[in-house]
Structure formats: C-alpha cells, structure tokens
mmCIF file of C-alpha atoms and ligand atoms in Angstrom:
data_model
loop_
_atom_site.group_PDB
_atom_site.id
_atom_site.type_symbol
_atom_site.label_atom_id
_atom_site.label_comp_id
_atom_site.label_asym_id
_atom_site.label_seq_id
_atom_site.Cartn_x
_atom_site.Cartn_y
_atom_site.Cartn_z
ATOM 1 C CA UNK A 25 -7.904 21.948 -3.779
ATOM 2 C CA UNK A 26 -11.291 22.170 -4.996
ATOM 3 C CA UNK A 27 -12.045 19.940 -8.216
ATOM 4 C CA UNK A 28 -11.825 16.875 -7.551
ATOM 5 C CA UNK A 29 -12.171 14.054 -10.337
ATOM 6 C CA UNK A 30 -13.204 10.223 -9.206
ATOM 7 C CA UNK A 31 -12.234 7.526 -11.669
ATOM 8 C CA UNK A 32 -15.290 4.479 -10.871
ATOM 9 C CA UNK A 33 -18.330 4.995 -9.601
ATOM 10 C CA UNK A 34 -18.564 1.294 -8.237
ATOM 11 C CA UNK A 35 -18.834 -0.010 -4.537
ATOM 12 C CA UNK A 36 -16.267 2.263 -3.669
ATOM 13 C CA UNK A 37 -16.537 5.046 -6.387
ATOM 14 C CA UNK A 38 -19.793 6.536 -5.347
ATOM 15 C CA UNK A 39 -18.615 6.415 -1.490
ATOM 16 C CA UNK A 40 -15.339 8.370 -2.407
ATOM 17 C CA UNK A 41 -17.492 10.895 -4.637
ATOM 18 C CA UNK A 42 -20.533 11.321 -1.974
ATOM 19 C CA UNK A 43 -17.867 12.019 0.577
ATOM 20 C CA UNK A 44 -16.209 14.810 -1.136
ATOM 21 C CA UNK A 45 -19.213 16.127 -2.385
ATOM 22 C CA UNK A 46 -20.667 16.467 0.838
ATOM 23 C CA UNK A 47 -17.366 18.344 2.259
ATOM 24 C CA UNK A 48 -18.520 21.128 -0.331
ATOM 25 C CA UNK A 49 -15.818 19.756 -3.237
ATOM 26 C CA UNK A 50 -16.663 19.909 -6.714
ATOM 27 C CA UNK A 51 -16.644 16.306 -7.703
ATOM 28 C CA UNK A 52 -16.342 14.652 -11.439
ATOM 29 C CA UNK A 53 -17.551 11.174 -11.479
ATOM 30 C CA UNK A 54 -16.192 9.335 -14.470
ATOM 31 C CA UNK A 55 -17.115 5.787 -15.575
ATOM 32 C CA UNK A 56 -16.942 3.991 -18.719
ATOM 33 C CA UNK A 57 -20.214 2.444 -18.057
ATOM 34 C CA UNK A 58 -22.897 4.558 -18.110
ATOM 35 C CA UNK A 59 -25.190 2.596 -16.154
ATOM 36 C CA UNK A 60 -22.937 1.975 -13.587
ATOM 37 C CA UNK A 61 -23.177 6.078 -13.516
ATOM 38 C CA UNK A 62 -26.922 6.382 -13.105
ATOM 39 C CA UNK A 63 -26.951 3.438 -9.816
ATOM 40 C CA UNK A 64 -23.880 5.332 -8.287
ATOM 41 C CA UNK A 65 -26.164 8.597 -8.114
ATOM 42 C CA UNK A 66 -29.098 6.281 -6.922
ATOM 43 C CA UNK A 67 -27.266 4.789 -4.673
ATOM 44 C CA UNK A 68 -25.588 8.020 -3.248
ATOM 45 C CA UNK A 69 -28.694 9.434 -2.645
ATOM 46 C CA UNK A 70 -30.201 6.464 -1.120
ATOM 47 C CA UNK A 71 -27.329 6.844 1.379
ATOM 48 C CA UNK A 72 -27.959 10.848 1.855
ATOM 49 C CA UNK A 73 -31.589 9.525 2.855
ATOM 50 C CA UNK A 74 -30.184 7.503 5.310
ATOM 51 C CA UNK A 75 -28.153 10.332 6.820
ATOM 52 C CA UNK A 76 -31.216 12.463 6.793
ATOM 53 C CA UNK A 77 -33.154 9.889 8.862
ATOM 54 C CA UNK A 78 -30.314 9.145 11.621
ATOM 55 C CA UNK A 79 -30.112 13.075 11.756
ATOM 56 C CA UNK A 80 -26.492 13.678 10.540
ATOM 57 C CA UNK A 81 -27.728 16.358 7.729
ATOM 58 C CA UNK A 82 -30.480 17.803 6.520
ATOM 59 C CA UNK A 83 -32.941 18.279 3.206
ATOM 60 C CA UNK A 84 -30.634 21.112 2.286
ATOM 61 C CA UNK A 85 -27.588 19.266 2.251
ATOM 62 C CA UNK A 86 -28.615 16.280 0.720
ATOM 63 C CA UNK A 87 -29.329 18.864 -2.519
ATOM 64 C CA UNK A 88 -25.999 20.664 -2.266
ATOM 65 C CA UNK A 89 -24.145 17.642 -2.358
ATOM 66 C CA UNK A 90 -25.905 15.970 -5.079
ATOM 67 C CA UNK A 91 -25.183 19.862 -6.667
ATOM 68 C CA UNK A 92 -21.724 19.236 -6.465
ATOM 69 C CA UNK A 93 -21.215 15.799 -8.638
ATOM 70 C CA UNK A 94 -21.148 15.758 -12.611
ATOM 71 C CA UNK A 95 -20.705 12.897 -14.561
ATOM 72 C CA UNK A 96 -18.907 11.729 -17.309
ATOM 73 C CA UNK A 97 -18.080 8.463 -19.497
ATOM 74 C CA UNK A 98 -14.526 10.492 -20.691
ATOM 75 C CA UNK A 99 -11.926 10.243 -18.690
ATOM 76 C CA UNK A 100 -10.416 13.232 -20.472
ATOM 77 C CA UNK A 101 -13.439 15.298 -19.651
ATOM 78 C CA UNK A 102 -13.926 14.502 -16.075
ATOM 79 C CA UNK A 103 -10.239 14.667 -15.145
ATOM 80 C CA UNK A 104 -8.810 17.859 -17.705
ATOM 81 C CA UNK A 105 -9.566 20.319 -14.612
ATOM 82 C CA UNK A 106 -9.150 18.108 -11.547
ATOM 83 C CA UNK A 107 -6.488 19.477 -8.769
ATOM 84 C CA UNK A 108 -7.024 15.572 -7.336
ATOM 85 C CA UNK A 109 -7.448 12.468 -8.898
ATOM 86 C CA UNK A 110 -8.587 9.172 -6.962
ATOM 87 C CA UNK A 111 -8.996 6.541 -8.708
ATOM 88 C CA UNK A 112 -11.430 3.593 -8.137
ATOM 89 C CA UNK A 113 -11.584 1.512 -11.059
ATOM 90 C CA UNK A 114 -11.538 -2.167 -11.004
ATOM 91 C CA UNK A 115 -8.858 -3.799 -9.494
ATOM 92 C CA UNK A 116 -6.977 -4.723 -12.397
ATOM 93 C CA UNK A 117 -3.204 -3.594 -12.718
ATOM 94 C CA UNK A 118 -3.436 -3.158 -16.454
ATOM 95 C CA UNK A 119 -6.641 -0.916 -16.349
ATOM 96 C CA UNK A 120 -5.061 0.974 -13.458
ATOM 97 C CA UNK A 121 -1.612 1.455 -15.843
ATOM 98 C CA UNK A 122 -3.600 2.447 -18.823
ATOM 99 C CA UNK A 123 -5.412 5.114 -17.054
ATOM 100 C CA UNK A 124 -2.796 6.187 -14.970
ATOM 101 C CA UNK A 125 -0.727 6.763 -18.137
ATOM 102 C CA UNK A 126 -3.868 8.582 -19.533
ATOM 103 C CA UNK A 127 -4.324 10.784 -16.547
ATOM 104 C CA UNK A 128 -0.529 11.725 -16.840
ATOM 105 C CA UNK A 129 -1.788 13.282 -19.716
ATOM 106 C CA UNK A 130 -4.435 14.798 -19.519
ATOM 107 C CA UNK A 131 -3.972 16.259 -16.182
ATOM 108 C CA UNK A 132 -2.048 19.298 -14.980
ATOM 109 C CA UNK A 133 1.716 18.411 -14.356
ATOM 110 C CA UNK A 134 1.283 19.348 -10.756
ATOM 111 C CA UNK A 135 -2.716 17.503 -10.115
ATOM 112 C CA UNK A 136 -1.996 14.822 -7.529
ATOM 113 C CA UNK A 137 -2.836 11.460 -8.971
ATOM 114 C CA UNK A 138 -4.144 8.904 -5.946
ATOM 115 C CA UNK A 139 -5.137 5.402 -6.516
ATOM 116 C CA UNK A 140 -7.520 3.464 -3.922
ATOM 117 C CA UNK A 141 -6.184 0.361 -4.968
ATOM 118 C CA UNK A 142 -6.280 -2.497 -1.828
ATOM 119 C CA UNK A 143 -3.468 -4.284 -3.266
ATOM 120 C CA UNK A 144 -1.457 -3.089 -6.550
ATOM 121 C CA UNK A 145 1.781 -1.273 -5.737
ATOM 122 C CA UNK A 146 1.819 2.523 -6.214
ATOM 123 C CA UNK A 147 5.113 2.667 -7.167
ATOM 124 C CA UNK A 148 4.597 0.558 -9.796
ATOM 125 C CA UNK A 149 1.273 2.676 -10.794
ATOM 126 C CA UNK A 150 3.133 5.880 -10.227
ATOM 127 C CA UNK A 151 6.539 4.794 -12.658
ATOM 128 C CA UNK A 152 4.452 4.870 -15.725
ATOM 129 C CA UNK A 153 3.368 8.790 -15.237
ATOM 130 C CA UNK A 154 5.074 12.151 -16.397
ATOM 131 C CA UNK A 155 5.228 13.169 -12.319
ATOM 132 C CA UNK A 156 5.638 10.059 -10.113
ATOM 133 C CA UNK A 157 6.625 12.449 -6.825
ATOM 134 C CA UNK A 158 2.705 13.316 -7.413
ATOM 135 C CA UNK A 159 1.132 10.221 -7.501
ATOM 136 C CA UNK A 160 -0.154 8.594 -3.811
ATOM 137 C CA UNK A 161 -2.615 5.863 -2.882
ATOM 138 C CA UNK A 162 -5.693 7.116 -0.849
ATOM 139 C CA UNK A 163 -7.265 3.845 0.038
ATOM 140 C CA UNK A 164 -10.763 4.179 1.450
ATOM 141 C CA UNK A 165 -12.510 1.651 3.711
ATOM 142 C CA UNK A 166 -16.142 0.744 2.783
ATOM 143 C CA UNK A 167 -18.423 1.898 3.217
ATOM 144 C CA UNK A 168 -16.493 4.919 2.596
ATOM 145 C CA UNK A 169 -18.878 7.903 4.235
ATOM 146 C CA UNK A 170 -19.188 5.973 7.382
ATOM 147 C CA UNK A 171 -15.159 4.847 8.121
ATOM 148 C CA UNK A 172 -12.756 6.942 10.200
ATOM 149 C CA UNK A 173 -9.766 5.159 8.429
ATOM 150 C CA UNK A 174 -8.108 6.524 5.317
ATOM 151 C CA UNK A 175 -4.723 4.637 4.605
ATOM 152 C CA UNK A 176 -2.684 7.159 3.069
ATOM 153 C CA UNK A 177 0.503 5.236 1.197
ATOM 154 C CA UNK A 178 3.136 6.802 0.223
ATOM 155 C CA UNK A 179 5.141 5.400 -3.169
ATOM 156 C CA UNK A 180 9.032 5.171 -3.719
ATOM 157 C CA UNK A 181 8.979 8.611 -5.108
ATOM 158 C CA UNK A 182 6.047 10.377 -3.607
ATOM 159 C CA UNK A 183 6.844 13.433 -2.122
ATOM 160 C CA UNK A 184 6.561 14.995 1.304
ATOM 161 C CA UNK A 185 4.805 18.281 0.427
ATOM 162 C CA UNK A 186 1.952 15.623 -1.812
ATOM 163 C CA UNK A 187 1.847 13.484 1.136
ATOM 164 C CA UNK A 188 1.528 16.503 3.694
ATOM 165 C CA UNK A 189 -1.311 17.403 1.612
ATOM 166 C CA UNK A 190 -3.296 14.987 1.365
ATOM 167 C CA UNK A 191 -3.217 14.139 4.921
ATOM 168 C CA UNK A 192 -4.412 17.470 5.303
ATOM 169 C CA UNK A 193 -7.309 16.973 2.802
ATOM 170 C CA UNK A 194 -8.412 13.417 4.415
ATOM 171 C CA UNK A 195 -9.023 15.222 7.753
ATOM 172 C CA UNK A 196 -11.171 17.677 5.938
ATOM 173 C CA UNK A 197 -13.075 14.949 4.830
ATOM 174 C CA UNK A 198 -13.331 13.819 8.548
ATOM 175 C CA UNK A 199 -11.080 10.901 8.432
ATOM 176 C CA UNK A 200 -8.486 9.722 10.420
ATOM 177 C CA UNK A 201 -5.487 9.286 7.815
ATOM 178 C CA UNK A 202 -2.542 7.443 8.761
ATOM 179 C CA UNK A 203 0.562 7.207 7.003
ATOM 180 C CA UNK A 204 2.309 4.395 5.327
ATOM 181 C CA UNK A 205 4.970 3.404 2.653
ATOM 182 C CA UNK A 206 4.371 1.201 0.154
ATOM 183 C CA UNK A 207 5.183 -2.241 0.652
ATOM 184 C CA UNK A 208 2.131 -5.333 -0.855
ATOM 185 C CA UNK A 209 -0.961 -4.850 1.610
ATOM 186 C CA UNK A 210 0.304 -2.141 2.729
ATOM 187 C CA UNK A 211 -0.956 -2.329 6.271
ATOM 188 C CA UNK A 212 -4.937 -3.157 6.195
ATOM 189 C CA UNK A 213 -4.571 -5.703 4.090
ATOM 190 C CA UNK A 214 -1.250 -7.005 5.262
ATOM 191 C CA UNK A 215 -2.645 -8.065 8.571
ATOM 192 C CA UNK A 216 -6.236 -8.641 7.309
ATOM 193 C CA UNK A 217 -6.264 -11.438 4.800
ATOM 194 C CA UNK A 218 -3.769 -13.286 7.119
ATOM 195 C CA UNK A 219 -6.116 -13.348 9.507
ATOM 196 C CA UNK A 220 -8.803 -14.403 7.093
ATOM 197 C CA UNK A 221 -6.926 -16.990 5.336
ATOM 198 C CA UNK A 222 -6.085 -18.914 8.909
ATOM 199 C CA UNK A 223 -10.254 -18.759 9.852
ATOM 200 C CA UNK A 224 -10.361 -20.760 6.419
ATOM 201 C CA UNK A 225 -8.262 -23.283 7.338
ATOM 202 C CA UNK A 226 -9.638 -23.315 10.839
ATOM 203 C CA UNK A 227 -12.955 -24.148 8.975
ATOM 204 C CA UNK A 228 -11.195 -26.434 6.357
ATOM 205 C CA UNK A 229 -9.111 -28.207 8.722
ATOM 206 C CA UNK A 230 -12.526 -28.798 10.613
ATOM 207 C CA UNK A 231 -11.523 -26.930 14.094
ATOM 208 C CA UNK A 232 -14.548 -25.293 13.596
ATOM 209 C CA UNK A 233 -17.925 -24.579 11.952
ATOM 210 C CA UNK A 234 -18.679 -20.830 10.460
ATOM 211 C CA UNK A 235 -20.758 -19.922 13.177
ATOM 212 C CA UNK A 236 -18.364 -20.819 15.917
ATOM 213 C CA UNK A 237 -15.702 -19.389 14.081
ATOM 214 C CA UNK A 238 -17.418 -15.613 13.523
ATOM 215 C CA UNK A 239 -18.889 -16.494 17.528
ATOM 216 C CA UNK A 240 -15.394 -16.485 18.735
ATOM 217 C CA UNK A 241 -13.166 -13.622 16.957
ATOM 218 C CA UNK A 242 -16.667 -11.402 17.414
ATOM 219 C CA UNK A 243 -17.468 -12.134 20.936
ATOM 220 C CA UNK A 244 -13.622 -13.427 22.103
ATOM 221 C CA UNK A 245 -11.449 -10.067 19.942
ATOM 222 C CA UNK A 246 -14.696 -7.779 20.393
ATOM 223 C CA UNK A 247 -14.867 -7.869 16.329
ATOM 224 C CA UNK A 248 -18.114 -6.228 14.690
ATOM 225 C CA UNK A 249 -18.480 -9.000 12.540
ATOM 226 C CA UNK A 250 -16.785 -12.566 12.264
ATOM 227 C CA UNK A 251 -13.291 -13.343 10.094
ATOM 228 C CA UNK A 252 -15.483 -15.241 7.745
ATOM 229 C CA UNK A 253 -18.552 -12.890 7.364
ATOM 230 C CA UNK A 254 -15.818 -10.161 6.971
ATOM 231 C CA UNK A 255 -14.407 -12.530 3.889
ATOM 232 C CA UNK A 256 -18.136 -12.405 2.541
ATOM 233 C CA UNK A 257 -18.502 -9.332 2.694
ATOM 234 C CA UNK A 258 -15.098 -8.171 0.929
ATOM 235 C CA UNK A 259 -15.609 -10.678 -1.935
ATOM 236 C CA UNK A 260 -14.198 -13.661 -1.879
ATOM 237 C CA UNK A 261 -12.327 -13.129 -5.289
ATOM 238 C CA UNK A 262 -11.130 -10.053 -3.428
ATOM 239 C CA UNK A 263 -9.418 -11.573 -0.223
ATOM 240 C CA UNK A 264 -7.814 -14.089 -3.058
ATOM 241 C CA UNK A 265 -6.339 -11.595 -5.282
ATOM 242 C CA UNK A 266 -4.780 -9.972 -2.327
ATOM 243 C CA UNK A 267 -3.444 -12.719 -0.916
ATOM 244 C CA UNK A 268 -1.873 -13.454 -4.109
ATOM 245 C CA UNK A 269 -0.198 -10.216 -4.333
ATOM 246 C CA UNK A 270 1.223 -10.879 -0.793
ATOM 247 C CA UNK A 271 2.261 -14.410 -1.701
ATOM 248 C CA UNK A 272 3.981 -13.274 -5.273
ATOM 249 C CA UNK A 273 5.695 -9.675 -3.215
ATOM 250 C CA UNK A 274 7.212 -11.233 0.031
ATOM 251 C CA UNK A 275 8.099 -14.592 -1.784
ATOM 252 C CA UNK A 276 6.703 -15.868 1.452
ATOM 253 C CA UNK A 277 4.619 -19.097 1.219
ATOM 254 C CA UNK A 278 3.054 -18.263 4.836
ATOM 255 C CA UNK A 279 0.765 -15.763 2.058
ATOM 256 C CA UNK A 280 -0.754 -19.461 0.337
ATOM 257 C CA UNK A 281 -4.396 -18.937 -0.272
ATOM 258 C CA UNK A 282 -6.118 -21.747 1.596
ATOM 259 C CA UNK A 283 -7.058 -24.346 -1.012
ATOM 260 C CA UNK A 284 -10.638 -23.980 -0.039
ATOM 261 C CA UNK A 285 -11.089 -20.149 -0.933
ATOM 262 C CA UNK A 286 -9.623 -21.034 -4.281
ATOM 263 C CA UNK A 287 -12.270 -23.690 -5.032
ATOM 264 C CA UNK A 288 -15.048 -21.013 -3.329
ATOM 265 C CA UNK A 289 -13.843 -18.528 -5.998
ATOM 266 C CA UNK A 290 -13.615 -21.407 -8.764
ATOM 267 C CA UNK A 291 -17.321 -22.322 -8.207
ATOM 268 C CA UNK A 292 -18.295 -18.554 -8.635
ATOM 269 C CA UNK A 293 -18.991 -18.689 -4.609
ATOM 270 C CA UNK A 294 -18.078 -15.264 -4.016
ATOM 271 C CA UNK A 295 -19.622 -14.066 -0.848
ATOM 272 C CA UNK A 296 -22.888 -11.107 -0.543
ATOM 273 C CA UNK A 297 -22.334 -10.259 -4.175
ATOM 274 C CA UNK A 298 -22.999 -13.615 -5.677
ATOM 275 C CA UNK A 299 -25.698 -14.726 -2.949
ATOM 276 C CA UNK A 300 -23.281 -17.206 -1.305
ATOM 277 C CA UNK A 301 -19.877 -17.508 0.200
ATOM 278 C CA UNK A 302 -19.823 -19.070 3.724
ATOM 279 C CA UNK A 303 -23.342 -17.720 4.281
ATOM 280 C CA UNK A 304 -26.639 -17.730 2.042
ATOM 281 C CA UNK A 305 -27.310 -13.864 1.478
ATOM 282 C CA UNK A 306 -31.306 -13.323 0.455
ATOM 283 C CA UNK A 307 -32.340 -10.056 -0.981
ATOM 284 C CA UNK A 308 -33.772 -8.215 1.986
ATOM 285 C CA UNK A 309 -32.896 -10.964 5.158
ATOM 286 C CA UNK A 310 -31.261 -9.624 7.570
ATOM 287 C CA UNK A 311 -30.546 -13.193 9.120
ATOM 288 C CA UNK A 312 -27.287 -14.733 8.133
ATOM 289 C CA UNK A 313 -27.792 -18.679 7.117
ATOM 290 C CA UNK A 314 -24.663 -20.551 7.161
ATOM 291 C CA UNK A 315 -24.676 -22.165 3.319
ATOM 292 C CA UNK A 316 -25.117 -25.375 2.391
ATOM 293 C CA UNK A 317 -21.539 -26.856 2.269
ATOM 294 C CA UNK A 318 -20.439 -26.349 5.965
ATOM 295 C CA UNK A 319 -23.957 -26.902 7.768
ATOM 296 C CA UNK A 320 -23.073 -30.628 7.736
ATOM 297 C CA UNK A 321 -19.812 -32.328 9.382
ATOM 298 C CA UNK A 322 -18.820 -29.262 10.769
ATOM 299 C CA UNK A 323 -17.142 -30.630 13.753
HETATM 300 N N1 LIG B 23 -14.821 -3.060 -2.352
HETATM 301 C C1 LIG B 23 -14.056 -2.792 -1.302
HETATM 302 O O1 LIG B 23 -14.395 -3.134 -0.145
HETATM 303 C C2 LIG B 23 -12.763 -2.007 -1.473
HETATM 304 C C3 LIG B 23 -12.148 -1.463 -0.338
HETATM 305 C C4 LIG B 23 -10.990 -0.682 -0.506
HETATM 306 C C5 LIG B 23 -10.456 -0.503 -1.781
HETATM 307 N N2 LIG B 23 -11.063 -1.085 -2.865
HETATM 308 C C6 LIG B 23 -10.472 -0.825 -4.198
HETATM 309 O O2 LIG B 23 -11.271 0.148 -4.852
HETATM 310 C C7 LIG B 23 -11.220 -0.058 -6.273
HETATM 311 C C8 LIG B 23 -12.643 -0.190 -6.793
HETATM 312 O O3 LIG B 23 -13.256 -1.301 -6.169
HETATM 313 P P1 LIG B 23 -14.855 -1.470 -6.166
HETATM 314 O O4 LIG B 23 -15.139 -2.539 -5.169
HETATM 315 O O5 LIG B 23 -15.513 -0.132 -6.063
HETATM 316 O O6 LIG B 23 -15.071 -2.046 -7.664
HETATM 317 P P2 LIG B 23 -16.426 -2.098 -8.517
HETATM 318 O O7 LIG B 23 -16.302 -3.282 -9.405
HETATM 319 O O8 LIG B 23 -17.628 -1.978 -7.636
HETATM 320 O O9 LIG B 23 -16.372 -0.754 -9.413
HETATM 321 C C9 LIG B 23 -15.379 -0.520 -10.385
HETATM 322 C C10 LIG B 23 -15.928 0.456 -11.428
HETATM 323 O O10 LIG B 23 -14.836 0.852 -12.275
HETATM 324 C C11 LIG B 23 -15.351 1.030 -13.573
HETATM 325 N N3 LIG B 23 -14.243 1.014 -14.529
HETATM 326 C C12 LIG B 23 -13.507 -0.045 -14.974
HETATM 327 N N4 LIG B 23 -12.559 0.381 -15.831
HETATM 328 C C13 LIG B 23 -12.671 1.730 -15.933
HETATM 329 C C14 LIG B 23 -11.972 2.727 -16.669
HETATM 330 N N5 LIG B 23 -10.954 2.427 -17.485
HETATM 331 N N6 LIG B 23 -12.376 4.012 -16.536
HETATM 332 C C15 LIG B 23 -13.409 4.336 -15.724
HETATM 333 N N7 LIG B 23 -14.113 3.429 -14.998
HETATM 334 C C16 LIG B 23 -13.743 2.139 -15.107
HETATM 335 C C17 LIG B 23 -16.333 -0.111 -13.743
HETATM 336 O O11 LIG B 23 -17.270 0.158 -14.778
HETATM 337 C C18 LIG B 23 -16.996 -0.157 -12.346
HETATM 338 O O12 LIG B 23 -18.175 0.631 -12.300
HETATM 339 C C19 LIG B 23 -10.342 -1.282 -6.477
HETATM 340 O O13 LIG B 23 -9.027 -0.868 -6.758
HETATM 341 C C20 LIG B 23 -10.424 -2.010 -5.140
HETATM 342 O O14 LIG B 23 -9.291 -2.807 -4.867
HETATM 343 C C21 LIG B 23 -12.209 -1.816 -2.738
#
C-alpha cells in the first residue's frame, strides 16, 4: 500500500490527503475544480504551520509531506496507479455512482475502492463496480488530521482480508478504526443527528434558548461543544440530508427532520459556512453570537 489516490479536495479532501501524506504515502489529489485544488494545498499547508507551531513536526516534514501530494483534474490520471482509493466528493449519490463506476475502471481489479460518505450506503456504492468484495467506506471525522476516530464500514459484500486491511492502514495513519456493517448512519451518524434533531425541537418547542441548550449537553454530558453549535458546524443542509437518509432506510418516522431545520436550510441558513445557523459566525470572531431569530422569546 503505497499510492494512494483521494477523490475531493474539499473540507474533508485535503484532511484525508494531508494525513496520508504526512504518514510518508504517495498521495494523488483529484478534483474537477481546479481551484478547489490550489485552496486544498493552501489550506493543507496552513494546517502543517499550525503543527509546526504546537510542536508536533518540524520544517522538514512540513516539505516532505507537501512532496508527497500531486494533483490532478482527471480522475483517470490520479486514480490509474492507486493501490487505495477514498473518495470525498460531494455528497451526492449520483456523483458518488458515476465515479465509482469510473474508478471500477480505471483502477486495478484488486485497488480497494473506499468511500467517506456520512450517509449513502456502500453497498449500494459498491453494487455498481467490477469488484464489490473491494469496495469499503473509510469515513473520516473533521477535521481529519486531528480525530482519533476512523469509522471503518464494511458493505454486504466487502471482504474480510479488505476490511483486515484497512484497519491495519487506519492505525498507520494513527487512528483509532472501529468496525461496522453497513446499515443508514452507520453508527456516528446514527446516534448523532438524533441527538441533534431533539436539541431542535427542544429549541422549537421553546424548552430552551441556544445558549442554554449548548450550556447544558456541554457542561451537563461534558460535550466539547453544544448539540446546536455541533449542527452549525456540520452544515445544516448536512444534518438534514442525513436525517433523511435515516428517515427513508428505517421507515421509522422517529428519523422526521424537525420542521424548523427544514425552514433553516430553506432560507439558505446553513450554519459557519453561510455566516448563520443558530449562531452569527464573523470572519475572524472567535465569540459565538446567538442569531437573530432565537435571541427574542426564547423562554
Ligand atoms: N464535512 C464533514 O464534516 C464530513 C464529515 C465526514 C464525512 N463527510 C463526507 O465527505 C464527503 C466530502 O464532504 P466535504 O464536506 O469535504 O465536501 P466539500 O463540498 O467541501 O468538497 C467536495 C469536493 O468534491 C469535488 N467534486 C465534486 N464532484 C467531483 C467529481 N466527480 N470528481 C472529483 N471531485 C469532485 C468538489 O469540487 C469539491 O471540491 C461527503 O461524502 C461527506 O458526506 C463530510
């Protein structure tokens, strides 16, 4: 296992690629957008500063990891010579068929193909290539150099002796892998966005504010960061895609997005990336504001 071929050099993309690359692999970064290309490399070395200043590596490494990543607009030529694929394209289940079928390809017969999708099924991913016993989902928690976890998910046909090795491979990477099967959510997600849907409709339902809401899963549960931030942070379009995949796979109406993160995602309220979700983000505040809508009549 030494080439190793990321599909999406988003969010998540340039985490996965600066991760590998620093772990001395070989690493082909492949977007479509070219742009998108040139930010992941800023940002990945932007985050090698960081590491540099909190004294986890040093001048040297920063330049043998940045060494180690090409990139490419093709997928054929970043993923012809890859012994590992993971991809980290949008989270759309067409793109992720089309490129799976693609990969199955272009790609040696035996190169394990591993999606980091949070919510599309692998099975389903894995049934449209020439080798589905080869195809796994790796999914990554952001940001990616800094989590233990890696949920490793194993499909309806992956095999044993792909599964044993890419457990191996994740602790070489330093993370803590843990194995699952593929069901919707998997596990992270599974008992995640429940939990984020119900501090909705404790806000909705008026239980609450934000602020007391974050105040009591942080310092009640010892959480890092509040149920709602969390939401923010994720992407609000995010949480509600997965908890439409766990609504539409269990059958189960317990899943129902709460009627107010649908209108949140309606009005283009999407959390950090759009500037506002249940707080006001501002480029280069560290504060967090509780926006507009739920400062007043909170209680
Ligand atoms: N953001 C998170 O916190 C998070 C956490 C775990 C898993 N994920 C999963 O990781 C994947 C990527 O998410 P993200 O947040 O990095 O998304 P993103 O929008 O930041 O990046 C996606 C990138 O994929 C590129 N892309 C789209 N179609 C492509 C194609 N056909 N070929 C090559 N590149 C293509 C886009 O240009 C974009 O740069 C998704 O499946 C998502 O569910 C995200």
């Amino acid at each position: 296992m030494k080439n190793i071929t990321v599909i999406g050099s988003g969010t998540m993309g340039n985490g996965i690629a600066h991760t590998f690359a620093q772990n001395g692999f070989t690493v082909s970064l492949v977007d479509v957008n070219e742009a998108a290309l040139q930010k992941a490399l800023q940002t990945i070395s932007g985050n090698l500063d960081r590491q540099i200043n909190k004294g986890i590596i040093d001048d040297a490494a920063k330049a043998s990891t940045l060494a180690n990543i090409k990139t490419f607009t093709n997928v054929n030529d970043g993923a012809a010579n890859a012994d590992l694929v993971v991809e980290a394209a949008t989270e759309n289940r067409d793109i992720k068929l089309e490129l799976f079928k693609q990969l199955s390809q272009v790609c040696r017969p035996e190169t394990i193909l591993a999606s980091n999708t949070s919510s599309i099924s692998i099975t389903e991913i894995a049934a449209i290539t020439a080798h589905p016993e080869n195809v796994i989902g790796m999914h990554f928690m952001n940001p990616v150099p800094v989590m233990k976890l890696l949920e490793v998910i194993r499909g309806y046909a992956t095999t044993n002796e792909v599964t044993n090795t890419v457990m191996e491979l994740s602790r070489r990477l330093g993370k803590d892998p843990v194995e699952v099967n593929d069901y919707p959510g998997f596990v992270a997600n599974r008992i995640l966005m429940p939990m984020i849907n119900e501090a909705i409709y404790t806000l909705y339902e008026r239980v609450a504010g934000v602020s007391e809401i974050d105040t009591v899963m942080k310092l009640g549960m010892a959480h890092p960061m509040g149920p709602l931030q969390l939401a923010d942070f994720i992407g609000l379009d995010v949480c509600l895609a997965i908890l439409k995949v766990l609504q539409s796979g269990f059958g189960n109406p317990k899943y129902a997005p709460c009627p107010l993160l649908v209108n949140m995602v309606t009005a283009g309220h999407l959390g950090i990336k759009s500037g506002s979700g249940f707080y006001k983000y501002t480029a280069g505040s560290k504060e967090l504001v509780v926006a507009d809508k739920f400062t007043a009549n909170a209680h």
